[in-house]
Short mmCIF file of C-alpha atoms in Angstrom, two decimals:
data_model
loop_
_atom_site.label_atom_id
_atom_site.label_comp_id
_atom_site.label_asym_id
_atom_site.label_seq_id
_atom_site.Cartn_x
_atom_site.Cartn_y
_atom_site.Cartn_z
CA MET C 1 89.12 -4.19 -168.28
CA VAL C 2 86.30 -1.76 -168.72
CA SER C 3 86.92 1.59 -167.22
CA SER C 4 83.89 3.21 -168.76
CA VAL C 5 80.55 1.94 -167.62
CA PRO C 6 78.08 1.36 -170.46
CA ASP C 7 76.64 4.82 -170.62
CA THR C 8 73.75 4.24 -172.94
CA SER C 9 70.77 2.07 -172.40
CA ILE C 10 71.27 -1.67 -172.25
CA SER C 11 67.80 -3.01 -172.59
CA THR C 12 66.91 -5.53 -175.27
CA THR C 13 64.66 -3.15 -177.14
CA GLY C 14 67.63 -1.09 -178.22
CA SER C 15 65.56 1.95 -179.09
CA SER C 16 66.94 5.10 -177.55
CA SER C 17 64.03 7.49 -177.70
CA SER C 18 64.39 10.32 -175.26
CA ALA C 19 60.71 10.25 -174.40
CA ALA C 20 60.97 6.80 -172.94
CA ILE C 21 63.84 7.87 -170.70
CA LYS C 22 61.95 10.91 -169.47
CA ASN C 23 58.85 8.94 -168.63
CA SER C 24 60.68 6.16 -166.86
CA PRO C 25 60.72 6.40 -163.07
CA ASN C 26 63.86 7.26 -161.12
CA TYR C 27 66.15 4.28 -161.46
CA SER C 28 68.10 4.87 -158.33
CA ASN C 29 64.96 4.28 -156.38
CA VAL C 30 65.62 0.88 -154.88
CA VAL C 31 62.22 0.82 -153.24
CA PHE C 32 60.53 0.93 -156.60
CA LEU C 33 62.45 -2.12 -157.81
CA LYS C 34 61.65 -3.94 -154.59
CA GLN C 35 57.95 -3.29 -155.03
CA LEU C 36 58.13 -4.24 -158.69
CA GLY C 37 59.75 -7.57 -157.92
CA GLU C 38 57.25 -8.33 -155.18
CA GLN C 39 54.28 -7.35 -157.32
CA VAL C 40 55.28 -9.28 -160.43
CA PHE C 41 56.16 -12.36 -158.36
CA GLN C 42 52.75 -12.32 -156.71
CA GLN C 43 50.73 -11.65 -159.84
CA ASN C 44 52.45 -13.01 -162.92
CA MET C 45 54.30 -16.09 -161.79
CA LYS C 46 52.96 -19.61 -161.32
CA LYS C 47 54.45 -21.04 -158.18
CA ILE C 48 55.76 -24.36 -156.99
CA ASN C 49 57.19 -25.61 -153.69
CA ALA C 50 60.77 -24.42 -153.18
CA GLU C 51 61.87 -27.55 -151.31
CA PHE C 52 60.74 -29.71 -154.21
CA LEU C 53 63.14 -27.75 -156.43
CA THR C 54 65.91 -28.20 -153.85
CA ILE C 55 65.43 -31.95 -153.64
CA THR C 56 65.23 -32.39 -157.41
CA TYR C 57 68.33 -30.29 -157.99
CA GLY C 58 70.22 -32.41 -155.45
CA SER C 59 69.40 -35.64 -157.23
CA LEU C 60 70.33 -34.17 -160.58
CA VAL C 61 73.72 -32.97 -159.37
CA LYS C 62 74.28 -36.46 -158.01
CA VAL C 63 73.64 -37.88 -161.48
CA LEU C 64 76.07 -35.36 -162.95
CA ILE C 65 78.82 -36.33 -160.52
CA ASP C 66 78.24 -40.01 -161.26
CA HIS C 67 78.41 -39.32 -164.96
CA TYR C 68 81.74 -37.51 -164.75
CA LYS C 69 83.15 -40.06 -162.27
CA ASP C 70 84.01 -37.60 -159.48
CA ASP C 71 85.83 -35.18 -161.77
CA VAL C 72 84.89 -32.01 -159.95
CA GLU C 73 86.33 -29.53 -162.43
CA LYS C 74 84.32 -31.01 -165.27
CA CYS C 75 81.21 -30.88 -163.09
CA ASN C 76 81.75 -27.20 -162.36
CA GLN C 77 82.23 -26.49 -166.05
CA LYS C 78 79.22 -28.51 -167.06
CA LEU C 79 77.00 -26.83 -164.47
CA LYS C 80 78.05 -23.43 -165.77
CA GLU C 81 77.44 -24.47 -169.35
CA MET C 82 73.97 -25.68 -168.48
CA GLY C 83 73.36 -22.43 -166.68
CA LYS C 84 74.29 -20.51 -169.83
CA ASN C 85 71.76 -22.48 -171.84
CA ILE C 86 69.11 -21.74 -169.25
CA GLY C 87 70.02 -18.07 -169.04
CA SER C 88 69.75 -17.46 -172.77
CA ARG C 89 66.16 -18.71 -172.65
CA LEU C 90 65.37 -17.18 -169.29
CA ILE C 91 66.07 -13.61 -170.40
CA ASP C 92 63.18 -13.76 -172.88
CA ASP C 93 60.88 -15.08 -170.20
CA PHE C 94 62.06 -12.32 -167.86
CA TYR C 95 61.40 -9.49 -170.29
CA SER C 96 58.04 -10.92 -171.29
CA LYS C 97 56.98 -10.57 -167.69
CA VAL C 98 58.39 -7.21 -166.63
CA THR C 99 59.36 -5.20 -169.71
CA THR C 100 56.49 -2.75 -169.61
CA GLN C 101 57.27 -1.59 -166.10
CA ILE C 102 61.00 -2.00 -165.79
CA PRO C 103 63.19 1.10 -166.21
CA ARG C 104 66.46 1.12 -168.11
CA CYS C 105 69.79 0.27 -166.54
CA ASN C 106 72.14 3.25 -166.83
CA ASN C 107 75.13 1.92 -164.94
CA LEU C 108 76.46 -1.15 -163.20
CA LYS C 109 74.80 -0.30 -159.91
CA ASP C 110 71.41 -0.31 -161.58
CA LEU C 111 72.26 -3.63 -163.17
CA GLY C 112 73.16 -5.13 -159.81
CA ASN C 113 70.04 -3.80 -158.16
CA THR C 114 67.85 -5.16 -160.92
CA LEU C 115 69.53 -8.55 -160.72
CA SER C 116 69.12 -8.93 -156.99
CA LEU C 117 65.79 -7.22 -156.41
CA VAL C 118 63.85 -8.24 -159.50
CA ALA C 119 65.46 -11.22 -161.25
CA PHE C 120 66.34 -13.28 -158.18
CA LYS C 121 63.05 -12.37 -156.55
CA LEU C 122 61.02 -13.48 -159.55
CA TYR C 123 62.59 -16.85 -160.12
CA LEU C 124 64.05 -18.02 -156.81
CA ASN C 125 62.04 -15.84 -154.42
CA CYS C 126 65.16 -14.73 -152.58
CA VAL C 127 67.02 -11.43 -152.56
CA PRO C 128 70.82 -11.57 -152.30
CA LYS C 129 72.62 -8.58 -150.89
CA PHE C 130 74.11 -6.39 -153.61
CA LEU C 131 77.58 -4.92 -153.03
CA PHE C 132 79.54 -2.87 -155.53
CA ASP C 133 83.31 -2.68 -155.75
CA GLU C 134 83.94 0.88 -157.01
CA GLU C 135 87.59 0.40 -157.87
CA GLU C 136 87.47 -2.80 -159.85
CA LYS C 137 83.90 -2.43 -161.10
CA ILE C 138 82.79 -5.77 -159.74
CA ILE C 139 79.19 -6.56 -158.93
CA LYS C 140 78.97 -8.79 -155.87
CA LEU C 141 75.85 -10.72 -154.96
CA ARG C 142 76.06 -12.09 -151.45
CA PHE C 143 73.77 -14.78 -150.07
CA ASP C 144 73.42 -14.27 -146.35
CA ASN C 145 71.70 -16.61 -143.92
CA ASP C 146 71.50 -19.59 -146.25
CA ILE C 147 68.84 -17.93 -148.36
CA ASN C 148 70.24 -19.65 -151.43
CA ILE C 149 67.46 -22.11 -152.20
CA PHE C 150 69.66 -24.60 -154.04
CA SER C 151 71.95 -25.25 -151.08
CA LYS C 152 69.25 -25.90 -148.48
CA PHE C 153 69.43 -29.40 -146.85
CA VAL C 154 72.86 -29.89 -148.44
CA GLU C 155 76.09 -31.02 -146.85
CA LEU C 156 79.05 -31.84 -149.05
CA PRO C 157 81.41 -34.74 -148.30
CA ASP C 158 85.01 -33.78 -147.47
CA GLU C 159 86.23 -35.18 -150.75
CA TYR C 160 84.27 -32.62 -152.75
CA LYS C 161 84.99 -29.87 -150.24
CA ASN C 162 88.70 -30.24 -150.83
CA LYS C 163 88.30 -30.30 -154.59
CA ARG C 164 86.00 -27.25 -154.34
CA LEU C 165 82.82 -28.37 -155.99
CA TYR C 166 80.65 -25.27 -156.45
CA TYR C 167 77.30 -26.88 -155.81
CA SER C 168 75.10 -24.05 -157.10
CA ASN C 169 77.44 -23.01 -159.91
CA ILE C 170 74.43 -23.13 -162.21
CA ILE C 171 73.40 -19.68 -160.93
CA ALA C 172 76.65 -18.15 -162.19
CA GLY C 173 76.02 -19.69 -165.58
CA ILE C 174 72.45 -18.42 -165.67
CA ILE C 175 73.57 -14.84 -164.97
CA GLU C 176 76.25 -15.00 -167.65
CA GLY C 177 73.86 -16.46 -170.20
CA ALA C 178 71.15 -13.97 -169.41
CA LEU C 179 73.52 -10.99 -169.69
CA SER C 180 74.82 -12.24 -173.04
CA GLY C 181 71.19 -12.28 -174.14
CA ILE C 182 71.02 -8.51 -173.74
CA ALA C 183 74.37 -7.93 -175.49
CA LEU C 184 76.52 -7.72 -172.37
CA LYS C 185 79.68 -9.75 -172.14
CA SER C 186 80.77 -10.63 -168.62
CA ASP C 187 82.81 -12.98 -166.47
CA VAL C 188 80.73 -14.49 -163.70
CA ILE C 189 82.52 -16.44 -160.99
CA TYR C 190 81.12 -18.33 -158.06
CA PHE C 191 83.54 -16.76 -155.61
CA SER C 192 82.83 -18.47 -152.31
CA ASP C 193 80.31 -20.89 -150.89
CA THR C 194 79.09 -21.58 -147.35
CA LEU C 195 78.97 -25.27 -148.20
CA LEU C 196 82.75 -25.22 -148.60
CA GLY C 197 83.26 -23.60 -145.21
CA ASP C 198 83.52 -20.00 -146.37
CA PRO C 199 81.74 -17.40 -144.23
CA PHE C 200 79.30 -16.48 -146.99
CA SER C 201 78.31 -17.36 -150.53
CA GLU C 202 79.20 -14.75 -153.08
CA ILE C 203 78.88 -14.42 -156.84
CA HIS C 204 81.18 -11.96 -158.61
CA ILE C 205 80.27 -10.39 -161.93
CA ALA C 206 83.33 -8.74 -163.48
CA ASN C 207 84.41 -7.26 -166.81
CA VAL C 208 80.96 -6.24 -167.95
CA LYS C 209 81.34 -5.11 -171.54
CA ARG C 210 78.86 -4.04 -174.12
CA ILE C 211 78.95 -6.07 -177.34
CA LYS C 212 78.81 -3.65 -180.25
CA ASP C 213 76.27 -4.21 -182.93
CA GLU C 214 78.05 -5.38 -186.03
CA VAL C 215 76.63 -5.53 -189.47
CA PRO C 216 76.60 -9.17 -190.61
CA MET C 217 78.86 -10.14 -193.49
CA GLY C 218 77.56 -9.41 -196.95
CA GLN C 219 75.13 -6.64 -196.12
CA MET O 1 86.92 -27.04 -100.46
CA THR O 2 84.59 -28.46 -103.03
CA PHE O 3 84.28 -27.49 -106.62
CA LYS O 4 81.04 -25.63 -105.87
CA ASP O 5 82.74 -23.41 -103.30
CA SER O 6 85.42 -22.46 -105.75
CA ILE O 7 83.02 -21.16 -108.35
CA GLY O 8 80.77 -19.50 -105.80
CA ASP O 9 77.06 -19.08 -105.98
CA LEU O 10 76.64 -18.29 -109.64
CA PHE O 11 73.31 -18.09 -111.32
CA GLY O 12 72.64 -20.79 -113.82
CA TYR O 13 73.87 -24.29 -114.29
CA ASP O 14 75.34 -25.99 -111.26
CA PRO O 15 77.79 -28.75 -112.21
CA VAL O 16 77.67 -30.43 -108.82
CA SER O 17 73.96 -30.92 -108.41
CA GLY O 18 73.39 -31.51 -112.12
CA PRO O 19 70.63 -30.03 -114.20
CA GLN O 20 67.81 -28.51 -112.26
CA ILE O 21 64.34 -29.90 -112.82
CA VAL O 22 61.88 -27.09 -113.28
CA ASP O 23 58.18 -27.77 -113.42
CA LEU O 24 56.18 -25.73 -115.87
CA VAL O 25 53.79 -24.91 -113.02
CA ASN O 26 56.53 -23.11 -111.12
CA LEU O 27 57.47 -21.21 -114.24
CA ASN O 28 53.91 -20.00 -114.57
CA LYS O 29 53.95 -18.48 -111.11
CA ASP O 30 57.25 -16.71 -111.58
CA GLU O 31 56.52 -13.10 -112.43
CA ASP O 32 59.95 -12.43 -113.95
CA ILE O 33 59.73 -15.30 -116.37
CA LEU O 34 56.19 -14.43 -117.36
CA SER O 35 57.13 -10.84 -118.04
CA ALA O 36 60.12 -11.99 -120.10
CA PHE O 37 57.80 -14.33 -121.95
CA ASN O 38 55.44 -11.49 -122.78
CA ASP O 39 58.15 -9.00 -123.69
CA THR O 40 57.52 -7.99 -127.29
CA ASP O 41 60.94 -6.39 -127.68
CA ASN O 42 62.68 -9.69 -127.12
CA ILE O 43 63.55 -11.11 -130.53
CA PHE O 44 63.01 -14.66 -129.34
CA ASN O 45 59.36 -13.84 -128.74
CA SER O 46 58.58 -12.28 -132.06
CA ASN O 47 56.45 -14.22 -134.48
CA GLU O 48 58.41 -13.16 -137.47
CA ILE O 49 61.97 -14.12 -137.04
CA THR O 50 64.23 -11.49 -138.47
CA ASN O 51 66.79 -12.40 -141.04
CA THR O 52 69.62 -11.28 -138.81
CA VAL O 53 69.40 -14.37 -136.61
CA SER O 54 71.40 -17.11 -138.21
CA VAL O 55 73.56 -20.07 -137.41
CA SER O 56 74.80 -20.56 -140.90
CA TYR O 57 78.32 -19.58 -140.10
CA ALA O 58 78.27 -19.22 -136.35
CA PRO O 59 81.34 -20.88 -134.87
CA THR O 60 80.64 -24.19 -133.20
CA ASN O 61 83.33 -23.78 -130.56
CA SER O 62 82.64 -24.83 -127.02
CA ILE O 63 82.56 -21.26 -125.71
CA THR O 64 79.65 -20.13 -127.77
CA SER O 65 77.86 -23.45 -127.99
CA THR O 66 75.03 -22.48 -125.66
CA LYS O 67 74.23 -19.36 -127.64
CA VAL O 68 74.34 -21.23 -130.90
CA SER O 69 71.93 -23.86 -129.70
CA SER O 70 69.32 -21.26 -128.83
CA ASN O 71 69.71 -19.74 -132.25
CA ASN O 72 69.62 -23.16 -133.81
CA GLN O 73 66.16 -23.78 -132.46
CA ILE O 74 64.94 -20.61 -134.04
CA THR O 75 66.26 -21.44 -137.49
CA ALA O 76 64.85 -24.94 -137.19
CA GLU O 77 61.50 -23.40 -136.36
CA LYS O 78 61.84 -21.03 -139.26
CA GLN O 79 62.65 -23.78 -141.71
CA PHE O 80 59.77 -25.80 -140.42
CA ASN O 81 57.13 -23.13 -140.64
CA VAL O 82 58.07 -21.11 -143.64
CA GLN O 83 57.19 -22.85 -146.86
CA GLY O 84 59.02 -21.05 -149.58
CA GLU O 85 57.75 -20.89 -153.08
CA VAL O 86 59.65 -20.42 -156.31
CA SER O 87 58.36 -19.84 -159.77
CA THR O 88 57.39 -22.88 -161.81
CA SER O 89 59.43 -21.67 -164.75
CA ALA O 90 62.61 -21.84 -162.64
CA TYR O 91 61.81 -25.46 -161.81
CA ILE O 92 61.07 -26.32 -165.41
CA PHE O 93 64.25 -24.62 -166.68
CA VAL O 94 66.38 -26.70 -164.32
CA LEU O 95 64.54 -29.97 -164.94
CA LEU O 96 64.60 -29.58 -168.72
CA GLU O 97 68.29 -28.78 -168.80
CA PHE O 98 69.06 -31.94 -166.85
CA ILE O 99 66.78 -34.06 -169.02
CA LYS O 100 68.69 -32.68 -171.98
CA MET O 101 71.94 -33.62 -170.25
CA VAL O 102 70.75 -37.18 -169.69
CA VAL O 103 69.54 -37.61 -173.26
CA VAL O 104 72.46 -35.94 -175.06
CA ASP O 105 75.47 -36.77 -172.93
CA CYS O 106 74.72 -40.24 -171.60
CA THR O 107 75.16 -41.78 -175.01
CA GLU O 108 76.29 -45.10 -173.60
CA LEU O 109 72.80 -45.60 -172.22
CA GLU O 110 70.20 -47.12 -174.48
CA ASP O 111 67.22 -46.55 -172.24
CA HIS O 112 67.07 -42.90 -171.20
CA ASP O 113 63.64 -43.33 -169.64
CA GLN O 114 65.13 -45.81 -167.21
CA LYS O 115 67.68 -43.19 -166.11
CA LEU O 116 64.96 -40.58 -165.62
CA ARG O 117 62.95 -43.07 -163.59
CA GLU O 118 66.01 -43.65 -161.38
CA ILE O 119 66.31 -39.90 -160.77
CA GLY O 120 62.62 -39.86 -159.87
CA GLU O 121 63.11 -42.71 -157.42
CA ASP O 122 65.92 -40.82 -155.74
CA VAL O 123 63.69 -37.76 -155.36
CA GLY O 124 60.69 -39.78 -154.20
CA PHE O 125 62.58 -41.42 -151.38
CA LYS O 126 63.56 -38.03 -149.95
CA LEU O 127 60.10 -36.58 -150.50
CA LEU O 128 58.45 -39.44 -148.63
CA GLU O 129 60.69 -38.97 -145.61
CA LEU O 130 60.29 -35.19 -145.55
CA VAL O 131 56.52 -35.09 -146.01
CA LYS O 132 56.00 -37.93 -143.55
CA PHE O 133 58.06 -36.09 -140.96
CA LYS O 134 56.26 -32.82 -141.55
CA SER O 135 52.81 -34.30 -141.39
CA THR O 136 53.25 -36.46 -138.30
CA VAL O 137 55.05 -33.96 -136.09
CA PRO O 138 52.70 -31.14 -135.17
CA ALA O 139 53.83 -27.76 -136.38
CA ILE O 140 55.85 -25.79 -133.87
CA LEU O 141 53.69 -23.02 -132.55
CA PRO O 142 54.87 -19.42 -132.47
CA THR O 143 55.60 -18.16 -128.99
CA ALA O 144 52.77 -15.67 -129.01
CA VAL O 145 50.21 -18.43 -129.60
CA LEU O 146 51.76 -20.52 -126.83
CA ASN O 147 51.46 -17.55 -124.48
CA GLU O 148 47.82 -17.13 -125.27
CA LYS O 149 47.12 -20.79 -124.65
CA LEU O 150 48.96 -20.71 -121.34
CA LEU O 151 46.98 -17.69 -120.22
CA THR O 152 43.66 -19.25 -121.09
CA TYR O 153 44.63 -22.35 -119.14
CA LYS O 154 45.43 -20.32 -116.07
CA HIS O 155 42.16 -18.52 -116.35
CA THR O 156 40.10 -21.69 -116.31
CA SER O 157 41.93 -23.40 -113.52
CA ASN O 158 42.14 -20.29 -111.31
CA ILE O 159 45.66 -20.73 -110.05
CA LYS O 160 46.02 -17.07 -109.23
CA ASN O 161 42.86 -16.85 -107.16
CA SER O 162 43.56 -19.84 -104.98
CA SER O 163 44.78 -18.54 -101.64
CA SER O 164 46.62 -21.60 -100.45
CA VAL O 165 48.68 -23.85 -102.62
CA ASP O 166 46.75 -27.07 -103.05
CA ILE O 167 48.80 -29.70 -104.80
CA SER O 168 45.76 -31.54 -106.06
CA GLN O 169 44.52 -28.44 -107.87
CA THR O 170 47.72 -27.40 -109.60
CA PRO O 171 47.96 -28.92 -113.04
CA LYS O 172 50.83 -31.05 -114.14
CA ALA O 173 53.07 -30.02 -117.01
CA VAL O 174 51.66 -32.83 -119.12
CA ASP O 175 48.16 -31.48 -118.74
CA ILE O 176 49.21 -28.05 -119.88
CA TYR O 177 50.95 -29.41 -122.95
CA LYS O 178 47.87 -31.48 -123.76
CA HIS O 179 45.72 -28.40 -123.42
CA ILE O 180 47.99 -26.43 -125.72
CA PHE O 181 48.13 -29.00 -128.47
CA LEU O 182 44.50 -30.06 -128.35
CA THR O 183 43.02 -26.57 -128.36
CA SER O 184 45.34 -25.09 -130.91
CA SER O 185 44.19 -25.33 -134.49
CA LEU O 186 47.17 -26.81 -136.23
CA SER O 187 46.63 -25.62 -139.74
CA SER O 188 49.63 -25.86 -141.95
CA LYS O 189 49.13 -24.61 -145.43
CA ASN O 190 50.12 -27.45 -147.65
CA ILE O 191 49.91 -30.53 -145.49
CA GLN O 192 47.08 -31.96 -143.47
CA THR O 193 48.18 -32.96 -140.01
CA SER O 194 45.22 -35.17 -139.25
CA ASN O 195 44.71 -38.77 -140.37
CA THR O 196 48.38 -39.48 -140.84
CA SER O 197 50.09 -42.38 -139.19
CA LEU O 198 53.77 -43.14 -138.93
CA LYS O 199 53.50 -46.12 -141.22
CA ASP O 200 50.95 -47.04 -143.83
CA LEU O 201 49.89 -50.65 -143.41
CA LYS O 202 47.34 -50.90 -146.21
CA LYS O 203 47.86 -50.40 -149.90
CA LEU O 204 45.03 -47.91 -150.01
CA SER O 205 46.43 -45.80 -147.20
CA ILE O 206 49.79 -45.29 -148.92
CA LEU O 207 47.96 -44.45 -152.14
CA GLU O 208 45.88 -41.91 -150.23
CA PHE O 209 49.05 -40.47 -148.77
CA ILE O 210 50.50 -40.01 -152.26
CA HIS O 211 47.22 -38.66 -153.58
CA GLY O 212 46.86 -36.17 -150.74
CA PRO O 213 49.93 -34.78 -148.91
CA ILE O 214 52.66 -35.68 -151.39
CA TRP O 215 50.75 -34.40 -154.40
CA ARG O 216 49.94 -31.21 -152.54
CA TYR O 217 53.56 -30.82 -151.52
CA MET O 218 54.77 -31.18 -155.09
CA PHE O 219 52.10 -29.40 -157.10
CA GLY O 220 50.09 -27.42 -154.55
CA LYS O 221 46.88 -29.40 -155.08
CA LYS O 222 45.45 -32.84 -154.50
CA ALA O 223 45.27 -35.41 -157.25
CA ASP O 224 41.74 -35.94 -158.45
CA ASP O 225 40.91 -39.58 -157.90
CA ILE O 226 42.06 -43.04 -156.85
CA GLN O 227 40.45 -46.04 -158.51
CA GLN O 228 40.92 -49.78 -158.53
CA LEU O 229 40.87 -51.57 -161.83
CA LYS O 230 37.98 -54.02 -161.80
CA ASN O 231 39.48 -57.18 -163.11
CA ASN O 232 42.74 -57.10 -161.31
CA SER O 233 42.66 -56.11 -157.67
CA LEU O 234 46.40 -55.46 -157.62
CA GLU O 235 46.21 -52.55 -160.04
CA TYR O 236 45.30 -49.10 -158.85
CA ILE O 237 45.23 -45.80 -160.70
CA ILE O 238 45.79 -42.24 -159.55
CA ILE O 239 44.11 -39.69 -161.80
CA ASP O 240 45.28 -36.12 -162.28
CA ASN O 241 43.02 -34.06 -164.50
CA ASP O 242 45.33 -31.11 -164.96
CA PRO O 243 48.96 -32.07 -164.30
CA LEU O 244 51.11 -29.04 -163.56
CA LEU O 245 54.49 -29.99 -165.04
CA SER O 246 53.86 -32.62 -167.66
CA SER O 247 51.17 -30.62 -169.45
CA LEU O 248 53.71 -27.95 -170.39
CA VAL O 249 56.69 -29.61 -172.05
CA LEU O 250 58.22 -33.03 -172.82
CA THR O 251 55.21 -34.96 -171.53
CA SER O 252 56.62 -38.47 -171.77
CA GLN O 253 59.95 -37.70 -170.11
CA ILE O 254 58.49 -35.77 -167.20
CA ASN O 255 55.87 -38.48 -166.70
CA GLU O 256 58.67 -41.03 -166.38
CA PHE O 257 60.19 -38.83 -163.69
CA ILE O 258 56.90 -38.61 -161.77
CA CYS O 259 56.35 -42.37 -162.13
CA GLY O 260 59.74 -42.85 -160.48
CA ILE O 261 58.67 -40.66 -157.57
CA ILE O 262 55.44 -42.63 -157.07
CA LYS O 263 57.20 -45.97 -157.31
CA SER O 264 59.84 -45.15 -154.75
CA CYS O 265 57.18 -43.81 -152.35
CA VAL O 266 55.34 -47.13 -152.59
CA VAL O 267 58.46 -49.28 -152.38
CA ASN O 268 59.99 -47.41 -149.46
CA SER O 269 56.75 -47.81 -147.49
CA GLY O 270 57.28 -51.54 -147.60
CA PHE O 271 55.15 -52.70 -150.51
CA GLU O 272 56.38 -54.60 -153.48
CA CYS O 273 55.62 -52.71 -156.64
CA PHE O 274 56.00 -54.20 -160.08
CA GLU O 275 55.90 -51.00 -162.08
CA VAL O 276 54.28 -47.61 -162.41
CA THR O 277 53.27 -46.32 -165.81
CA ALA O 278 51.67 -43.11 -167.01
CA HIS O 279 49.07 -42.72 -169.72
CA VAL O 280 47.70 -39.50 -171.15
CA MET O 281 43.97 -39.80 -171.80
CA GLU O 282 43.47 -37.20 -174.50
CA LYS O 283 40.06 -38.25 -175.75
CA ASP O 284 38.59 -39.36 -172.46
CA ASP O 285 37.20 -36.04 -171.34
CA PRO O 286 36.93 -32.96 -173.57
CA ASP O 287 37.24 -30.64 -170.56
CA TRP O 288 40.63 -32.05 -169.56
CA PRO O 289 42.82 -32.64 -172.62
CA ASN O 290 45.88 -33.31 -170.48
CA LYS O 291 44.24 -35.81 -168.13
CA THR O 292 46.91 -38.25 -166.97
CA VAL O 293 46.48 -41.63 -165.34
CA TYR O 294 49.22 -43.24 -163.27
CA VAL O 295 48.82 -47.03 -163.08
CA ILE O 296 50.42 -48.70 -160.06
CA LYS O 297 50.86 -52.46 -160.24
CA PHE O 298 51.47 -54.18 -156.92
CA VAL O 299 53.03 -57.58 -156.48
CA LYS O 300 50.99 -59.97 -154.41
#
């Protein structure tokens, strides 16, 4: 468990010049992040119909379930693995679009705010509610009101409900992959899902740890 | 003592006499209802539905069922009107990862393109139903627009000014609905509501439906042209000068996917289709290096 929050900067650039920190706007300002997400989404991103993504994702998950012959645990694992692959590529895309404007994350709250207000806004055009567990240092992202784009139009059969198929588990994988891309190790769990009858969908990000830079062997 | 006596004279639904039939004309005259209709503080009247109203996890017990149904209408309206957009890169990330899964993991398959085409057919079937439904049913109007239309109707027919109630002058509910739907400009952003029928009877009409509404639903623009190949009257082509997805990555695989979508749209409309193939015309036009032609072969 990490008791100490990563105190230094955690951006990909890695440079810790004091001038950059001074010039950067106040990070606790949630409104700034909101505006940033909105602005970048409107200006920099090419857009496509959200329902088309939903329908395509549904068919693809169906293929996955067929391939693993109804083995739900393997499906969950595979979805998360695929998410990790996506995330490791997505983080580059993300920084190429916002890095000049985005301020540094100084603690876990900043990280959570950036995830929900900028990252989710940019790619899925939805903003999950960010909750922070002070005691256990867990970042919680809660999808209210069915705003999760992947699970629109979806109803799971009872068979998969009982085996707990996390339909949009790919999001958890994406977050984990993306965080590992900026040298942060974490455990991301799809905690609950409205499709399985839970009151809300929630993603938990726990054990966020900074990977220390190590000199490669032989240098 | 009847059942009605026992419950007293409550306002609302009367189980003995059954549901009350209320004419829209009577509603128009009722001042209370009109004022409630015009009340801007009432959340059910607002154009923008707030995020707080939701039925996602409202209990479906019998006690609260009436409340839930009213909320349900609102979310249905919301889903109908609001066309969300996501970034193209998110779509491509997901699609590419699954193409990779099909190619790498399904080793027992010899023909991966066939599998991708099957996925496309699955998507196309759902797309056809959804777009057909959206384009044939007129968009649900926001309450404020409905109000305006109702007021203009009253103004022209002068119900208020007539001193005595003349049955021949008062409009029927049907007339009012007609007035509302004919005068309102139904302009949805991505789909044309006009010129769409429930079923396409000609080959050309289904091709036009794919070329217009479905293409616009998927890629946000129309395809560029439909042509018939001269020699064979059963072969048609749909031309897209600047394809959105397949011009970026893995052209052949994504084209297989789109061919699957087109094929299942044609087949599920009741036509026999032999196959759909895609060809990239690189040297055809220097302005459009990614120009793609989808050839649709019908069976006679």
